[in-house]
CSV table of C-alpha atoms and ligand atoms in Angstrom, one decimal:
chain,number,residue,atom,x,y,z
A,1,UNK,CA,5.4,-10.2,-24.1
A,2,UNK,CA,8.3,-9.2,-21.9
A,3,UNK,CA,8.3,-9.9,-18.6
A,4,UNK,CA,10.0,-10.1,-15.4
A,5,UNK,CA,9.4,-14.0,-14.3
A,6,UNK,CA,11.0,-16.1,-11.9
A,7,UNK,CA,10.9,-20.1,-11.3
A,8,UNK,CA,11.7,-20.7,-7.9
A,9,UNK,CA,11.5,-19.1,-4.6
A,10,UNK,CA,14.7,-16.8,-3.8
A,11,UNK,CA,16.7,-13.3,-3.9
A,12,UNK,CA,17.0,-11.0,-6.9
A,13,UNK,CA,18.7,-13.0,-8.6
A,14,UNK,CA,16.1,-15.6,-9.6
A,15,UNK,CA,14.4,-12.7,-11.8
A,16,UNK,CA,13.8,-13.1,-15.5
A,17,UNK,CA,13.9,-10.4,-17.6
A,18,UNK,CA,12.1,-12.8,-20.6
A,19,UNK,CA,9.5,-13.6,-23.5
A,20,UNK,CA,6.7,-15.4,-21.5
A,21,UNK,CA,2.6,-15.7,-23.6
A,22,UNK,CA,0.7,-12.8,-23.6
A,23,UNK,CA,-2.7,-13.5,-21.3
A,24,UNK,CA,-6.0,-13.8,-23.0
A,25,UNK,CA,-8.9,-11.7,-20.8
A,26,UNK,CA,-11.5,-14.7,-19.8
A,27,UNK,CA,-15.2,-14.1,-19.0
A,28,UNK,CA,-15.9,-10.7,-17.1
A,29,UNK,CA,-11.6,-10.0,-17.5
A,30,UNK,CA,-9.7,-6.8,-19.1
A,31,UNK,CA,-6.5,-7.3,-20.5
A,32,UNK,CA,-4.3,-4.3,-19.5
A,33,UNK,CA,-1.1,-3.0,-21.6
A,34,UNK,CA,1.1,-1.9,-18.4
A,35,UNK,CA,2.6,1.2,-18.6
A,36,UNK,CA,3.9,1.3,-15.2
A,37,UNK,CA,4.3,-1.2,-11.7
A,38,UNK,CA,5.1,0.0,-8.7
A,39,UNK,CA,6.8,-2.4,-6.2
A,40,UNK,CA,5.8,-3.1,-2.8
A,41,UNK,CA,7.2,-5.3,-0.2
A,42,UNK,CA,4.6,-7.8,-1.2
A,43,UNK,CA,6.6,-8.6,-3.9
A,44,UNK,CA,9.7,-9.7,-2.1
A,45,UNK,CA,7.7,-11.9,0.0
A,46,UNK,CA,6.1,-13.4,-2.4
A,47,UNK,CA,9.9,-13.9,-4.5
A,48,UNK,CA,11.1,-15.4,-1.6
A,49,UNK,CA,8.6,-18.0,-0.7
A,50,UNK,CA,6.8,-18.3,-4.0
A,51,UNK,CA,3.1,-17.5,-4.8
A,52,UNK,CA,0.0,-18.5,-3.4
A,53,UNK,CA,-0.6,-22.7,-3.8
A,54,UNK,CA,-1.9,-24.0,-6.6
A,55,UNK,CA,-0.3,-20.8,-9.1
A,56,UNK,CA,1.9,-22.4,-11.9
A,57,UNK,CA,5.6,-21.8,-13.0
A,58,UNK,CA,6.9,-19.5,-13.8
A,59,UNK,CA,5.6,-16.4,-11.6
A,60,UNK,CA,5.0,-13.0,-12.1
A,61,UNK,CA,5.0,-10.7,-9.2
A,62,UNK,CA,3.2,-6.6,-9.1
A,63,UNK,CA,0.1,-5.3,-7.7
A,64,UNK,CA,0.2,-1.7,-8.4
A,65,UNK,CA,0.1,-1.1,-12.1
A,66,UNK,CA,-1.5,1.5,-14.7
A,67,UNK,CA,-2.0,1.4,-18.3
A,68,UNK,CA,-4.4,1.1,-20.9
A,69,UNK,CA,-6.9,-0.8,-21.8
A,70,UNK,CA,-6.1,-3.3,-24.7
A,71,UNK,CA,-8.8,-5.4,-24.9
A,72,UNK,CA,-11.9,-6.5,-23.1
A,73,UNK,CA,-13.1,-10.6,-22.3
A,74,UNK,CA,-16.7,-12.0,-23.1
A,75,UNK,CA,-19.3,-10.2,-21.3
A,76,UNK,CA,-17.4,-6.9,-20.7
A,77,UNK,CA,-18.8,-3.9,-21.3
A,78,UNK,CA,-18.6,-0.2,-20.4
A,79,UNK,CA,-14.9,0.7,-20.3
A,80,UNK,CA,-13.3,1.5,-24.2
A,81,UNK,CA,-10.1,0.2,-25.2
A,82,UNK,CA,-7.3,2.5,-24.8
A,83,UNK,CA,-8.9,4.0,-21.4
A,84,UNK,CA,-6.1,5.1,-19.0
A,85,UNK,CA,-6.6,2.9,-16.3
A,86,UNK,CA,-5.4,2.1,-12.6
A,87,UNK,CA,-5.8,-1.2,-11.5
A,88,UNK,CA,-7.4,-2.3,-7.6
A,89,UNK,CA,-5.0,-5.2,-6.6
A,90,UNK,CA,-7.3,-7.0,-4.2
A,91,UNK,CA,-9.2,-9.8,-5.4
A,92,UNK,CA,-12.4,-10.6,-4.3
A,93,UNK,CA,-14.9,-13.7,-4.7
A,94,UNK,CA,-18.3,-11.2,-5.0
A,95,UNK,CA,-20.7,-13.8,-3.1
A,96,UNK,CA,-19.5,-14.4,0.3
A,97,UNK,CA,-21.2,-12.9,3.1
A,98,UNK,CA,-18.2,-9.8,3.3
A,99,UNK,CA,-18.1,-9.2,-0.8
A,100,UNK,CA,-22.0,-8.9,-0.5
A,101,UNK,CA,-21.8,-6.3,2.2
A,102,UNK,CA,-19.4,-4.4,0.2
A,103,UNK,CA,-16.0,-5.8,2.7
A,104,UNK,CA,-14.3,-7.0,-0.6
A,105,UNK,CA,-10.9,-6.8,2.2
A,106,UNK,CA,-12.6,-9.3,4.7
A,107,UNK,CA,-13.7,-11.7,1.5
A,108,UNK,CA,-13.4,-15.3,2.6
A,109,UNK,CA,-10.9,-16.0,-0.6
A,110,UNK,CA,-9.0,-12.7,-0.9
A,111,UNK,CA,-6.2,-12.2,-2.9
A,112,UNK,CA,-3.9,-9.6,-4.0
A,113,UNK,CA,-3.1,-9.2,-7.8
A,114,UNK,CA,0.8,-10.9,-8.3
A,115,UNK,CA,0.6,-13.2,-5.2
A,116,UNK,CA,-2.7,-14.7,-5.5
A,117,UNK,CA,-3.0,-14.2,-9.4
A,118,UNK,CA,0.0,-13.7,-11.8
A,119,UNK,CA,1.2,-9.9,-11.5
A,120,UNK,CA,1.6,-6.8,-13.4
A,121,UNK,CA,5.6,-6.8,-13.5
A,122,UNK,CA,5.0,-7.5,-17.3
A,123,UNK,CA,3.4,-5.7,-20.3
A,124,UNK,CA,0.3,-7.4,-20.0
A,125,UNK,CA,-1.9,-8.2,-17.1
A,126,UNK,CA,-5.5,-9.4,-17.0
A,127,UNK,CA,-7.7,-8.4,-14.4
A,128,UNK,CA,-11.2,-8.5,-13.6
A,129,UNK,CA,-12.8,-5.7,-15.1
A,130,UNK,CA,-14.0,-4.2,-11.7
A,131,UNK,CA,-10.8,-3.7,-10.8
A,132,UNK,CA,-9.7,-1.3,-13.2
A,133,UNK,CA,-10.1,2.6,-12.6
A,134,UNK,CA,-10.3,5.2,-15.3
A,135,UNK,CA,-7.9,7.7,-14.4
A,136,UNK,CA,-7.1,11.3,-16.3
A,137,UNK,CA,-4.8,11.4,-18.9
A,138,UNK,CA,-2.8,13.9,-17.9
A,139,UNK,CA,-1.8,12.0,-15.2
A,140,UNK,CA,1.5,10.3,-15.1
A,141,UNK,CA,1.2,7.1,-15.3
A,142,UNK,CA,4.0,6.3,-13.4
A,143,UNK,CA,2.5,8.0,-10.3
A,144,UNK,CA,-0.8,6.2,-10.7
A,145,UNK,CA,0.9,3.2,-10.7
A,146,UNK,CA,2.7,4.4,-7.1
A,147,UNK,CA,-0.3,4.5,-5.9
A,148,UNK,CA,-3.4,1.9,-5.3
A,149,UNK,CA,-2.0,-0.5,-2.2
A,150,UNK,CA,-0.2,1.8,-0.2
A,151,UNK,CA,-3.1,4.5,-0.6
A,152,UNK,CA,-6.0,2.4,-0.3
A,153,UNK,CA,-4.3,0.6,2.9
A,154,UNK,CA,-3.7,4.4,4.8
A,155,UNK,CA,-7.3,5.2,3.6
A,156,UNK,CA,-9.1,2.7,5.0
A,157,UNK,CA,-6.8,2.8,8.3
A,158,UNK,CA,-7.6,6.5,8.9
A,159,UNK,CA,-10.9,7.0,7.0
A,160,UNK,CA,-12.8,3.8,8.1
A,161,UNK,CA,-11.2,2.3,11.0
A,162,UNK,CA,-9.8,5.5,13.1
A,163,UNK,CA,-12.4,7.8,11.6
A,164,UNK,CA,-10.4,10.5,12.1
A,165,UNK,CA,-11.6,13.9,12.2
A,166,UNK,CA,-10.9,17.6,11.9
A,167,UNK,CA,-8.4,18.7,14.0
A,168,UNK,CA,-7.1,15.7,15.9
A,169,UNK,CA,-3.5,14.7,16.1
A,170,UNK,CA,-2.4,12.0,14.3
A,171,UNK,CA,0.9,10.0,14.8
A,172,UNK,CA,2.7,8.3,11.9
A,173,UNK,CA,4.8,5.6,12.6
A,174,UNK,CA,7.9,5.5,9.7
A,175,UNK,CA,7.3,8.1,7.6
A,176,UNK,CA,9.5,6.9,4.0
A,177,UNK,CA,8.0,3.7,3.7
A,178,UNK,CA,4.9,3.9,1.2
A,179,UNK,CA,2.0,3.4,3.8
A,180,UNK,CA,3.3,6.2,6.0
A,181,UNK,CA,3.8,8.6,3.1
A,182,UNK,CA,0.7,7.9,1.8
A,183,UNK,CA,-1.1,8.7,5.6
A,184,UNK,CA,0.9,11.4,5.8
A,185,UNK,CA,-1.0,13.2,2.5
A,186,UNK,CA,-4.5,11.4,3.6
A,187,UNK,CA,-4.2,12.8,7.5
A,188,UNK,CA,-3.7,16.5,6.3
A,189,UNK,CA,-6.9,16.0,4.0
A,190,UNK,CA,-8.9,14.9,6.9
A,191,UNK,CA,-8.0,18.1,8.7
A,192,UNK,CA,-5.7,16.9,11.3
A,193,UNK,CA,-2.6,17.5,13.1
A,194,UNK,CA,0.2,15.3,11.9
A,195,UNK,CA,3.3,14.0,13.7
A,196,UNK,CA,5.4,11.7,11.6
A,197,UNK,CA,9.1,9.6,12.9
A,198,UNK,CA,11.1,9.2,10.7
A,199,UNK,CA,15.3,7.7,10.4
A,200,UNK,CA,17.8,10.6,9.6
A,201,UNK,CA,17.5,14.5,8.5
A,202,UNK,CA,16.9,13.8,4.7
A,203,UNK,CA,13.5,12.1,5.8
A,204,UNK,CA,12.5,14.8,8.2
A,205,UNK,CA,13.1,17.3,5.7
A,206,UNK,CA,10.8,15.4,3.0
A,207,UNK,CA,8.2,14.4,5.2
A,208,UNK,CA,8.1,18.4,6.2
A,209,UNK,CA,7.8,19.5,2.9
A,210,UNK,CA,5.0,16.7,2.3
A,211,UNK,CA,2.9,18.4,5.1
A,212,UNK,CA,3.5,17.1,8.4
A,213,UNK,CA,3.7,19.8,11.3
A,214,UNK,CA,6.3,17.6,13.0
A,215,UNK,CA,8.6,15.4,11.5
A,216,UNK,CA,11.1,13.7,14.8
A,217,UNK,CA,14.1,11.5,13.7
A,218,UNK,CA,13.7,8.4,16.1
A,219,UNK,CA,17.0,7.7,15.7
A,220,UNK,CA,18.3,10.7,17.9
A,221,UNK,CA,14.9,11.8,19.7
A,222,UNK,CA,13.0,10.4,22.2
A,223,UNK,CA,9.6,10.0,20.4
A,224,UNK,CA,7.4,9.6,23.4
A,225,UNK,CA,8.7,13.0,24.8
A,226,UNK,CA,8.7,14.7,22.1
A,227,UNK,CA,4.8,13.9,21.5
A,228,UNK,CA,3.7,14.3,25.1
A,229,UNK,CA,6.2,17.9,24.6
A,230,UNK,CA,3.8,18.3,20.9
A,231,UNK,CA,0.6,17.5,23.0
A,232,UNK,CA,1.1,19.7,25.9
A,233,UNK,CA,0.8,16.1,28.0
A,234,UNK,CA,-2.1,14.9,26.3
A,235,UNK,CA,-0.9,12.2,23.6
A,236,UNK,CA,-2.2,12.1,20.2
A,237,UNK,CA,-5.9,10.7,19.0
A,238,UNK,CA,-4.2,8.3,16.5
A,239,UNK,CA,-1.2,6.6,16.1
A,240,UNK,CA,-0.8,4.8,12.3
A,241,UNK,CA,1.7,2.1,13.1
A,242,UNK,CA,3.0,-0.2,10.6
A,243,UNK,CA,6.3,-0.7,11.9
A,244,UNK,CA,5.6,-3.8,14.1
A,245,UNK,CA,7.0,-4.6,17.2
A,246,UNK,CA,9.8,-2.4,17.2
A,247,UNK,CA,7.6,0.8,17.9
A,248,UNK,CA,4.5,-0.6,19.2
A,249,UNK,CA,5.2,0.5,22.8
A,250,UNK,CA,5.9,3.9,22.2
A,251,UNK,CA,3.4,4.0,20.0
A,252,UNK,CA,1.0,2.9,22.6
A,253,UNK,CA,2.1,5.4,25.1
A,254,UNK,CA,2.0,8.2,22.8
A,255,UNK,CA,-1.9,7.6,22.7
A,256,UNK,CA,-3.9,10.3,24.4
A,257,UNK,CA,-6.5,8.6,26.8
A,258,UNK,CA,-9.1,7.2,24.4
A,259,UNK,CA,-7.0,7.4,21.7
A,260,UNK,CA,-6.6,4.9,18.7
A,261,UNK,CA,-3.8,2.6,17.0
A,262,UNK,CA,-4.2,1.0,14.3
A,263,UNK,CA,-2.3,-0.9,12.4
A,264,UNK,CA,-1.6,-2.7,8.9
A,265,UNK,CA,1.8,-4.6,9.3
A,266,UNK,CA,4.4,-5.6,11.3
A,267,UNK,CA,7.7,-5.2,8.7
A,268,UNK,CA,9.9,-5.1,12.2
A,269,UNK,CA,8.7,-7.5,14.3
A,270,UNK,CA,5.6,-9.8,14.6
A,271,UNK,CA,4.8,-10.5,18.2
A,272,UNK,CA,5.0,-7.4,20.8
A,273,UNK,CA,4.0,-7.6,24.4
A,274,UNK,CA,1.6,-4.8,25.9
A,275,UNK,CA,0.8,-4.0,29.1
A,276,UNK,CA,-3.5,-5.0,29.1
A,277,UNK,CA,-3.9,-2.0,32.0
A,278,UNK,CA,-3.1,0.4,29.4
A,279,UNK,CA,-6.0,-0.9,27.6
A,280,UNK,CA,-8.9,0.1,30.1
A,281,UNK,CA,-7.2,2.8,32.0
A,282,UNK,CA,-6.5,4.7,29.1
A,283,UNK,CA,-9.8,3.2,27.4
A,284,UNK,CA,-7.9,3.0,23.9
A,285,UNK,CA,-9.4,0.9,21.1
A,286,UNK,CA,-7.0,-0.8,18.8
A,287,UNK,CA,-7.5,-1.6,15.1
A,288,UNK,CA,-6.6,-4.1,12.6
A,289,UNK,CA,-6.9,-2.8,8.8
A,290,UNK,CA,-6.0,-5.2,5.5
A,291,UNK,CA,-6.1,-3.1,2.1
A,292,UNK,CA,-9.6,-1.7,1.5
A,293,UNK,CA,-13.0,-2.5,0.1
A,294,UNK,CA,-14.1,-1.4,-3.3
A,295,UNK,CA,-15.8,1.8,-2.3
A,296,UNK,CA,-13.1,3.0,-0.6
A,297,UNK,CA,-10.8,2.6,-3.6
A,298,UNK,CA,-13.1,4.1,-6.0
A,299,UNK,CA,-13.0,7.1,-3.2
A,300,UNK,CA,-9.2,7.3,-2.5
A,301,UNK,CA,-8.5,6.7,-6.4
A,302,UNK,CA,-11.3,10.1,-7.0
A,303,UNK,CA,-8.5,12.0,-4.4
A,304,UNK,CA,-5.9,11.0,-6.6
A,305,UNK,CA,-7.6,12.0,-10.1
A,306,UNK,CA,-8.6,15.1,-9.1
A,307,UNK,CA,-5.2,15.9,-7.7
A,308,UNK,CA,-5.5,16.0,-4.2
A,309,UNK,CA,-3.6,13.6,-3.3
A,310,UNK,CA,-0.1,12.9,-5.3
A,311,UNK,CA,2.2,9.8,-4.5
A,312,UNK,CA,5.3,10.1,-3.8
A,313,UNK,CA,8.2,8.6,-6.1
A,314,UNK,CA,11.3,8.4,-4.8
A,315,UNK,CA,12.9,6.4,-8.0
A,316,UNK,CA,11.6,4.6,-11.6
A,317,UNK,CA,13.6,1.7,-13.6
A,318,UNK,CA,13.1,0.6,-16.4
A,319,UNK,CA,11.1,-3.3,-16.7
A,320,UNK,CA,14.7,-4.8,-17.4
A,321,UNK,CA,16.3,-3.7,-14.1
A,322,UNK,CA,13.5,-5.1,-11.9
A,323,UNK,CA,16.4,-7.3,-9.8
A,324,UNK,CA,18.2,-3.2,-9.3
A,325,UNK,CA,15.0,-2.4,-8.4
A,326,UNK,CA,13.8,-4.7,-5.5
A,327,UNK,CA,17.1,-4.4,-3.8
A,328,UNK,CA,16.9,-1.0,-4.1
A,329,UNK,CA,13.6,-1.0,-2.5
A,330,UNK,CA,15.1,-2.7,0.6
A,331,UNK,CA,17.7,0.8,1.1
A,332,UNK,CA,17.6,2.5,3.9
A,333,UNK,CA,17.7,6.0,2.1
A,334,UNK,CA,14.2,5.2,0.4
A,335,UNK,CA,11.2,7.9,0.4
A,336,UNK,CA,8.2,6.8,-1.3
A,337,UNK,CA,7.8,4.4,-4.2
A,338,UNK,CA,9.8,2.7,-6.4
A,339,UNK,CA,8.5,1.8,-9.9
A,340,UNK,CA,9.3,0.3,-13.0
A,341,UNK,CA,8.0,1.6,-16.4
A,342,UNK,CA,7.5,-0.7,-19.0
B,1,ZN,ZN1,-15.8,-12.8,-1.0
């Protein structure tokens, strides 16, 4: 099969576009013909310093992928070759203590599909066959692929962890990266009021037409302000930050007094300092998110089959200009997901 490999650590550059085996489905797998993989910034990290210990040469990056189903491993059952299928990228070990309480994202030995297992960036993939989602077939494939990790992430942030409800105002941090877009769509579903930054006009413009009341440019308005202007002094209920360091104390101050942040990344900036009396005074609760558990795929993945929720592409390749597309993913001017179709 073709696929887009690479055999050490490093930039674009180090990407194969080449003939590598086809996978065989083992016991309880499904061996997916990829139609389409959306890229995330997982897969730079993972280019750059290499998959997860223990993974042979060469590697293939891709979590988000959708296709069909080509072929089933022993002791599968229930899903019919040729099924259009999304895939869940988190692996899970199904016995520890968090996979048996249904927290497939806390599992002791999680993984994500092309870091901890080879990836989808090919036209072949196997999986294990719960992590494949039957999806319509009128939907594009392309757009199914866009969507699983960023979608599943903003789900579980605002569904599960800030349990936000009808009618509270909710702050996203960064709207254009795929996160962010994807809270954007989920916030409006759960009723609430949505502010979004964002860098330049372009982005406000997009991120108004994808629904939010407010989209601010941070890079010539003063974001706190402009919320506490937004709020009539009170701050929003939730800020979504997954910007890092870089906005986490204005995103702090634009809580309203028990509000909640919570977060899912740090792309600018890993270590940020806080002030701990804004903790208690304000009585704020912050929350850490990873991906999601399996339920909450299966739900978010529903939203998206029945058409209430709709990813947002900002630009497809084909397979054979993977390296164009991963330093095109790294632009400034992106909104929403790049994806290859294969
Ligand atoms: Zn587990």
């Amino acid at each position: 099969m073709k696929a887009i490999s690479f055999y050490q650590p490093g930039g674009p550059e180090v990407l194969r576009y080449e003939d590598v085996p086809n996978p065989r489905p083992a016991d309880g797998q499904v061996l997916v013909r990829v139609r389409a993989c959306a890229l995330n910034h997982l897969d730079l990290i993972v280019r750059g310093r290499g998959p997860a210990p223990g993974l042979p040469w060469p590697h293939i990056t891709g979590a988000d992928a959708a296709g069909t189903v080509e072929a089933l491993g022993p002791g599968v059952s229930g899903i019919e070759p040729g099924t259009p299928v999304v895939l869940n990228p988190a692996l899970s070990c199904g016995q520890c203590k968090y996979c048996r309480a249904g927290e497939q994202s806390l599992c002791r030995s999680f993984g994500i599909l092309g870091r901890d297992a080879r990836g989808a960036m090919a036209e072949y993939v196997v999986v294990p066959a719960g992590n494949v989602y039957p999806v319509p077939a009128d939907l594009p494939l392309c757009e199914a692929a866009a969507a699983p990790l960023v979608f599943m992430t903003a789900w579980r942030m605002l569904v599960t962890q800030a349990a936000v409800r009808p009618g509270e105002r909710v702050l996203v941090v960064g709207a254009g990266g795929g996160v962010a877009t994807a809270a954007l769509q989920i916030a409006k579903l759960l009723g609430a009021t949505v502010y979004v930054t964002t860098g330049g006009p372009a982005k406000v413009s997009l991120a108004l037409a994808l629904g939010a009341d407010a989209a601010l440019d941070y890079r010539s308005t003063d974001v706190v302000a402009a919320i506490t202007d937004l709020t009539g002094g009170e701050g929003v209920d939730v800020v979504l930050d997954s910007v890092g360091a870089a906005t986490w104390e204005s995103s702090l101050r634009c809580l309203s007094k028990a509000g909640r942040l919570v977060t899912c990344g740090a792309s600018a900036g890993q270590t940020a300092e806080m002030d701990l009396r804004v903790l208690w005074r304000k009585q704020i609760s912050l929350h850490g998110s990873t991906m999601a558990n399996d339920r909450e795929f299966r739900d978010v993945m529903g939203m998206l089959a029945n058409g209430k929720l709709r990813p947002v592409v900002d630009r497809v390749f084909p397979l054979i200009e993977a390296q164009a597309a991963e330093t095109y993913l790294e632009s400034a001017s992106r909104f929403g997901k790049v994806v290859l179709e294969v």
